[in-house]
Short mmCIF file of C-alpha atoms in Angstrom, two decimals:
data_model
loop_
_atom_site.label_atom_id
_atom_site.label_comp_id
_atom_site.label_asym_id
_atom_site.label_seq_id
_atom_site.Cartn_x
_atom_site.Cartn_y
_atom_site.Cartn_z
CA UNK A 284 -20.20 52.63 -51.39
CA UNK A 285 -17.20 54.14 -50.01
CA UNK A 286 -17.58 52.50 -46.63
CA UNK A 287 -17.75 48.73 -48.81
CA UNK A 288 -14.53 49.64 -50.91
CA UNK A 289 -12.74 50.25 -47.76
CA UNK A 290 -13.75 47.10 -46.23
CA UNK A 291 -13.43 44.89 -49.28
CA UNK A 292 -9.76 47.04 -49.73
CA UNK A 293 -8.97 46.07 -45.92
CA UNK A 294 -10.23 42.51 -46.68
CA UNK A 295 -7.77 42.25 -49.80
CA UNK A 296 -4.61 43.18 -47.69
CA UNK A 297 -5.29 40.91 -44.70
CA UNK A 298 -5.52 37.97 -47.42
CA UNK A 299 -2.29 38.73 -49.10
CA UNK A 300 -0.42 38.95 -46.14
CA UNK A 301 -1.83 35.40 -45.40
CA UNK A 302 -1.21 34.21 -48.72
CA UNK A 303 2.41 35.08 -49.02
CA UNK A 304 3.42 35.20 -44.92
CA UNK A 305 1.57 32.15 -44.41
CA UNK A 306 -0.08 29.73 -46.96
CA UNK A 307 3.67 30.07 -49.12
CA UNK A 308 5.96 29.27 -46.41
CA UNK A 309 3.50 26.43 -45.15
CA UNK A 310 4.35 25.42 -49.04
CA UNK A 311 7.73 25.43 -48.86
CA UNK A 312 7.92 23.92 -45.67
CA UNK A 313 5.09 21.90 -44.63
CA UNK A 314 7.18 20.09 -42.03
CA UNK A 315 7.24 23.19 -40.12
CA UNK A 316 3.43 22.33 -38.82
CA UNK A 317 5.00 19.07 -37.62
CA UNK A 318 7.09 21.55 -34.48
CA UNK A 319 3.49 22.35 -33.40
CA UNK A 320 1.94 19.18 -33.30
CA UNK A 321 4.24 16.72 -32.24
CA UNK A 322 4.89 17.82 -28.62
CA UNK A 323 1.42 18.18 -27.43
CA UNK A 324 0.62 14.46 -29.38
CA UNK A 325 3.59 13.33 -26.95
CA UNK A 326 1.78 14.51 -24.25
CA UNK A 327 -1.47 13.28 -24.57
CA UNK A 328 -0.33 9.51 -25.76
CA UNK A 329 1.30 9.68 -22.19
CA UNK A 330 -1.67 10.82 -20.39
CA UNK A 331 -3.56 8.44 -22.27
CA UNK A 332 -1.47 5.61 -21.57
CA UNK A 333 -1.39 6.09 -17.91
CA UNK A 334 -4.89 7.96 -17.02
CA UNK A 335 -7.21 6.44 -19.92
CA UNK A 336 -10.36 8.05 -22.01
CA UNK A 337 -11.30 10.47 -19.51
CA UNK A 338 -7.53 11.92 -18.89
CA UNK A 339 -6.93 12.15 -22.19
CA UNK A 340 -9.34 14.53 -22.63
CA UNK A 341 -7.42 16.83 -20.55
CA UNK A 342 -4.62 16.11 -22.90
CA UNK A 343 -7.15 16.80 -26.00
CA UNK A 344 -7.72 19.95 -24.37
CA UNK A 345 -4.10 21.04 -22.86
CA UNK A 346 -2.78 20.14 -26.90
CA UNK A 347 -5.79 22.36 -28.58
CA UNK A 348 -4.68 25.24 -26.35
CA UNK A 349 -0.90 24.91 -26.81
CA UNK A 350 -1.11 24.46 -30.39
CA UNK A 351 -2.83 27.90 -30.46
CA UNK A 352 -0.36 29.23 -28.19
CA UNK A 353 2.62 28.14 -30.09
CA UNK A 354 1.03 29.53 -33.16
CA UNK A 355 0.33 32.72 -31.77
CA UNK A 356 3.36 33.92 -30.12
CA UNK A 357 5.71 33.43 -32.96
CA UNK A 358 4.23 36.75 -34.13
CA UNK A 359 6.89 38.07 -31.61
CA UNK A 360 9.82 36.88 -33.46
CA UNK A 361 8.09 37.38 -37.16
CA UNK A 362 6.66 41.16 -36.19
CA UNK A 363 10.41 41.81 -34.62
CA UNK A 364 12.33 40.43 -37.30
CA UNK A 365 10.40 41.59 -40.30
CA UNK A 366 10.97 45.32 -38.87
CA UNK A 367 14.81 45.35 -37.25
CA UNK A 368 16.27 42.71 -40.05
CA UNK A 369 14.20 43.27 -43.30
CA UNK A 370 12.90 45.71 -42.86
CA UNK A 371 9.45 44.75 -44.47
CA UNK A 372 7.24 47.13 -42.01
CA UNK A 373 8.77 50.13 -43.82
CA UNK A 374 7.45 48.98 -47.30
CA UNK A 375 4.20 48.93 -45.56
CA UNK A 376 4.02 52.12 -43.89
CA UNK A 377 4.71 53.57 -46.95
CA UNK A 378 1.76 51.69 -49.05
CA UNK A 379 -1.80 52.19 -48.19
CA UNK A 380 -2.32 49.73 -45.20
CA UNK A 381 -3.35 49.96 -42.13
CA UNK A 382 -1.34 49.76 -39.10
CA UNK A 383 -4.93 47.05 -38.11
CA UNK A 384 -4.33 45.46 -41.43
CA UNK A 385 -0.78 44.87 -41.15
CA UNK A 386 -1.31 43.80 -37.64
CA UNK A 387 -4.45 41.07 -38.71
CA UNK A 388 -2.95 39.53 -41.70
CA UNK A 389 0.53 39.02 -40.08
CA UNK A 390 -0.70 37.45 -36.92
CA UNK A 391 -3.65 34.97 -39.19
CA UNK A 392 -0.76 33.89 -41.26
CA UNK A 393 1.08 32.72 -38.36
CA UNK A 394 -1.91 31.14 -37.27
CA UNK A 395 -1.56 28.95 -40.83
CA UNK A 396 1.23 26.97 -38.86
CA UNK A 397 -1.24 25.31 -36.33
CA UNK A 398 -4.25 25.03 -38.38
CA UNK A 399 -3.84 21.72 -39.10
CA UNK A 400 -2.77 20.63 -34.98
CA UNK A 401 -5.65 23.13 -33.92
CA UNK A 402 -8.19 21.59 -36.18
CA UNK A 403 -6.89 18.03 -35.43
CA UNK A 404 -6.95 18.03 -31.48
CA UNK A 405 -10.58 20.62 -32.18
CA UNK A 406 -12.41 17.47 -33.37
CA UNK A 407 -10.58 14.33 -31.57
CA UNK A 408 -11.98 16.54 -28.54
CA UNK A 409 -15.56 17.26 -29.66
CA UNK A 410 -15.58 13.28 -30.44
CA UNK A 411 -14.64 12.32 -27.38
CA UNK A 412 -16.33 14.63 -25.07
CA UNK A 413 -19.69 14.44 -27.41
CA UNK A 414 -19.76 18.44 -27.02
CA UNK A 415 -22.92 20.01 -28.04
CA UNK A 416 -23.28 22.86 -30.35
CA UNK A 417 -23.50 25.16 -27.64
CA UNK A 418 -20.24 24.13 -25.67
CA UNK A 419 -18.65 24.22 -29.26
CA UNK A 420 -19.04 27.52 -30.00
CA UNK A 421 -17.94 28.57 -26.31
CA UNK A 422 -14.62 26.20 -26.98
CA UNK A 423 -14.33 27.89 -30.48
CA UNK A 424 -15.11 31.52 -29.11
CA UNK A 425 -12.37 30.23 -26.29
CA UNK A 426 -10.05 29.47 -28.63
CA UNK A 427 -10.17 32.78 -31.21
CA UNK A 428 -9.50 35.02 -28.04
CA UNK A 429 -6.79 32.72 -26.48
CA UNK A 430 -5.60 33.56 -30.57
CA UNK A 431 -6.34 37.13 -29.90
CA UNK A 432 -4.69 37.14 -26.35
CA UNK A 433 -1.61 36.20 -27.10
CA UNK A 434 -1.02 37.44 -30.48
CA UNK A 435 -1.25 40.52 -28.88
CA UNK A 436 0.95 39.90 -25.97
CA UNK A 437 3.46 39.06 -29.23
CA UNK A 438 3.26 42.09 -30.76
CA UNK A 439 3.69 44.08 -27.23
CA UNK A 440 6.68 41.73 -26.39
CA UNK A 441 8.20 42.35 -30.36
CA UNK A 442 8.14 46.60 -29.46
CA UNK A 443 10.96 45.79 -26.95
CA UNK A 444 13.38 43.99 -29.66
CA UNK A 445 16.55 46.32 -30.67
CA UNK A 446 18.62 43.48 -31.80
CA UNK A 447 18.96 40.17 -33.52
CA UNK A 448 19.64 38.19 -30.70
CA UNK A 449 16.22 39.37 -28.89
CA UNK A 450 14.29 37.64 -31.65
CA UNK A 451 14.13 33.95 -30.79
CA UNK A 452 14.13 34.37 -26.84
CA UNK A 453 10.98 34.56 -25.53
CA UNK A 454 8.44 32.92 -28.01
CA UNK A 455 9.75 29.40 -26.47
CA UNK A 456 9.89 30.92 -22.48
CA UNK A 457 6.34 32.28 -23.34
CA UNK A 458 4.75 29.05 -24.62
CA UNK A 459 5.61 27.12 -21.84
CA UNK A 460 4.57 29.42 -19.53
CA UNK A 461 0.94 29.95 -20.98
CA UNK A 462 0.67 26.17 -22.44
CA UNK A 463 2.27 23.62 -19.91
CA UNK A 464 2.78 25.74 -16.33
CA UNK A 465 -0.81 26.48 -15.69
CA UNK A 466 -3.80 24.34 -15.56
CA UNK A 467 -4.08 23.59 -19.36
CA UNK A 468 -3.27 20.07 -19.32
CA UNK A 469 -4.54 19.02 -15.75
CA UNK A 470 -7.23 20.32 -13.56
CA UNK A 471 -6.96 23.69 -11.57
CA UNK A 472 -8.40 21.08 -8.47
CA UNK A 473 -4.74 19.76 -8.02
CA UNK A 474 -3.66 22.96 -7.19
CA UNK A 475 -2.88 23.88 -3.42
CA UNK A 476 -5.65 26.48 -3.12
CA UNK A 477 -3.62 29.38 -2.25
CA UNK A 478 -2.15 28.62 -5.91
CA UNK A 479 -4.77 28.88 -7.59
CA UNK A 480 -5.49 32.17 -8.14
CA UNK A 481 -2.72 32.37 -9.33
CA UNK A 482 -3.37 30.26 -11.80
CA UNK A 483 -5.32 32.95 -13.28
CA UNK A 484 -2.72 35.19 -14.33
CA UNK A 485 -2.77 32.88 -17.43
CA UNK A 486 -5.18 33.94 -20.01
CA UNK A 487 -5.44 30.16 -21.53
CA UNK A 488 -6.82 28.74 -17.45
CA UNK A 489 -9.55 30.62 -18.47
CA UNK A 490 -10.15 29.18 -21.77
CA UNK A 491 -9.15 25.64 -20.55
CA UNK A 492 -12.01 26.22 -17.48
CA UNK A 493 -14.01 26.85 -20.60
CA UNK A 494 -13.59 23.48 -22.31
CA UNK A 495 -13.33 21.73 -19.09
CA UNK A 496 -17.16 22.67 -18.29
CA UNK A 497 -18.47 22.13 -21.54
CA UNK A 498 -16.44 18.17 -21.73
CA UNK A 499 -18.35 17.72 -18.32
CA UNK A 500 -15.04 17.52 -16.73
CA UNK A 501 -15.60 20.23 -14.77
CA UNK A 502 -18.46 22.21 -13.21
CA UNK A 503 -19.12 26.19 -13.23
CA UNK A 504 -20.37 28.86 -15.67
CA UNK A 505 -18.50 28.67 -18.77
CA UNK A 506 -20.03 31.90 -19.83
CA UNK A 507 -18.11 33.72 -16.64
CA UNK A 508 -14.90 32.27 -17.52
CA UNK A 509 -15.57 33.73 -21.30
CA UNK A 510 -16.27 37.11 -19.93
CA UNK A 511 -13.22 37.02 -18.07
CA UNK A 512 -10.95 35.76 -20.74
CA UNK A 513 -12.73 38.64 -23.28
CA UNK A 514 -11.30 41.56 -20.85
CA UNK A 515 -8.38 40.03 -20.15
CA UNK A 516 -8.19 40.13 -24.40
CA UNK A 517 -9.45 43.47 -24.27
CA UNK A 518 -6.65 44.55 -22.03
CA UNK A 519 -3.63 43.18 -24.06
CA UNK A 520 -5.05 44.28 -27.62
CA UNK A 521 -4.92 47.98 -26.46
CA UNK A 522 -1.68 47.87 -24.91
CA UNK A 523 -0.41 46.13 -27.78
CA UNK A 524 -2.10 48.93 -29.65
CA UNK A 525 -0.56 51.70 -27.61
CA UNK A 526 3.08 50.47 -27.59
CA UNK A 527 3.44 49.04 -30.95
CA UNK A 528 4.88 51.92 -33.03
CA UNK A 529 3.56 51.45 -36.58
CA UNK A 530 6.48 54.35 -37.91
CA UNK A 531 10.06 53.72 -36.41
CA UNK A 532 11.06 57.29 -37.54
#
C-alpha cells in the first residue's frame, strides 16, 4: 500500500511539472513548436526535391531524430536557468520531490515542444517506409533513448552553468552536432571509412542505423545497434546522475 502511494505520489509530481513547465507554455506560445519543425521540413523538401521517395526517407528519418534532439537538449538551458536565475530548484528541494522526479517531469515537459514535429515526421515515415510493427517499436524504443540520451547529456552540460550568459550557448552547438554532423540525414556509406567510426561517437548514428534497417534502407541487426545505443544511455544517465547536484548549499 505504501509502495502504490509512493508511486502514484511520484506519478502526480512528474505530471505537474508537465502540466505547468510544458503543456502551459505550449499554451501561451504554441508558435514555439513551429522553431522545431520548420528546419528539419526545410530539409527534407530539399532532399525530396532533388533525391525523390526513397531520399526523402532519409530526410523523414534525419527530421524525426533532430526534432527529438532539439527537444531534448533545451533541458540544458531550462535545468540551468530555473536554478542560477529563479531559482525554482530551491522550492523543490525543499518540498517532497525527488531529485528523479524533478529530473523526469522537467525533461518530459520539454519534450511537449516537439511532440507535435516528432509525431508528425513518426508517421509520414512509417507511411512511407510501410514499417512493420516490429521495426516500429525498435524506431520508437530508438527514439525514447535518443530522448533519454541527450536529456541527460543536458542536465550534465546545465551542472557547469555559473552565469547567465552560459545559458543559451550550447543547446544550439549541441543540436547540430548530434542532429545534422553525423549520419542522421544521409547514410553512414558516404563516409570515408576511416570516418566512420567516428561517426559513432554520436548517440543518434545509432538510432538512425536503427530506422535505416527497419525502412530497408539499410542492412544489419537493428537489435545490435539498440544494445549499443541503451549503454551508451546507460552511461550518460549516471553521469548526469553523479554530477548534477540536487542541493546547491
Amino acid at each position: 500500500m505504501k509502495v502504490n502511494e509512493t508511486i502514484i505520489k511520484s506519478v502526480r509530481c512528474v505530471f505537474v511539472l508537465i502540466w505547468f513547465h510544458g503543456y502551459l507554455a505550449v499554451k501561451r506560445s504554441p508558435f514555439s513548436i513551429a522553431n522545431f519543425v520548420l528546419t528539419p521540413l526545410s530539409i527534407l523538401f530539399f532532399i525530396y526535391i532533388f533525391g525523390g521517395a526513397r531520399a526523402a526517407t532519409y530526410g523523414l528519418i534525419g527530421g524525426v531524430l533532430s526534432v527529438t534532439v532539439s527537444s531534448s537538449i533545451i533541458v540544458e538551458t531550462d535545468a540551468a536557468f530555473a536554478r542560477i536565475v529563479l531559482r525554482i530548484q530551491d522550492m523543490f528541494v525543499a518540498s517532497p520531490v525527488a531529485p528523479a522526479e524533478y529530473a523526469v517531469g522537467l525533461a518530459l515537459s520539454e519534450l511537449m515542444n516537439g511532440i507535435v514535429g516528432i509525431a508528425l515526421f513518426l508517421i509520414l515515415l512509417v507511411r512511407q517506409a510501410h514499417t512493420s510493427a516490429f521495426g516500429l517499436s525498435m524506431v520508437l524504443a530508438s527514439l525514447f533513448l535518443v530522448w533519454a540520451c541527450v536529456t541527460s547529456l543536458g542536465f550534465l552540460i546545465s551542472s557547469f552553468a555559473r552565469d547567465v550568459r552560459d545559458l543559451w550557448v550550447y543547446s544550439p552547438i549541441i543540436t547540430i552536432l548530434l542532429s545534422f554532423v553525423p549520419p542522421v540525414y544521409y547514410p553512414i556509406s558516404v563516409l570515408p571509412s576511416f570516418v566512420r567510426p567516428l561517426a559513432f561517437l554520436s548517440p543518434t548514428t545509432y538510432a538512425a542505423q536503427v530506422m535505416r534497417i527497419t525502412s530497408g534502407l539499410a542492412t544489419g541487426n537493428a537489435q545490435v545497434y539498440l544494445g549499443a545505443l541503451s549503454l551508451y544511455t546507460l552511461v550518460l544517465v549516471l553521469l548526469a546522475s553523479k554530477r548534477v547536484k540536487w542541493r546547491t548549499s
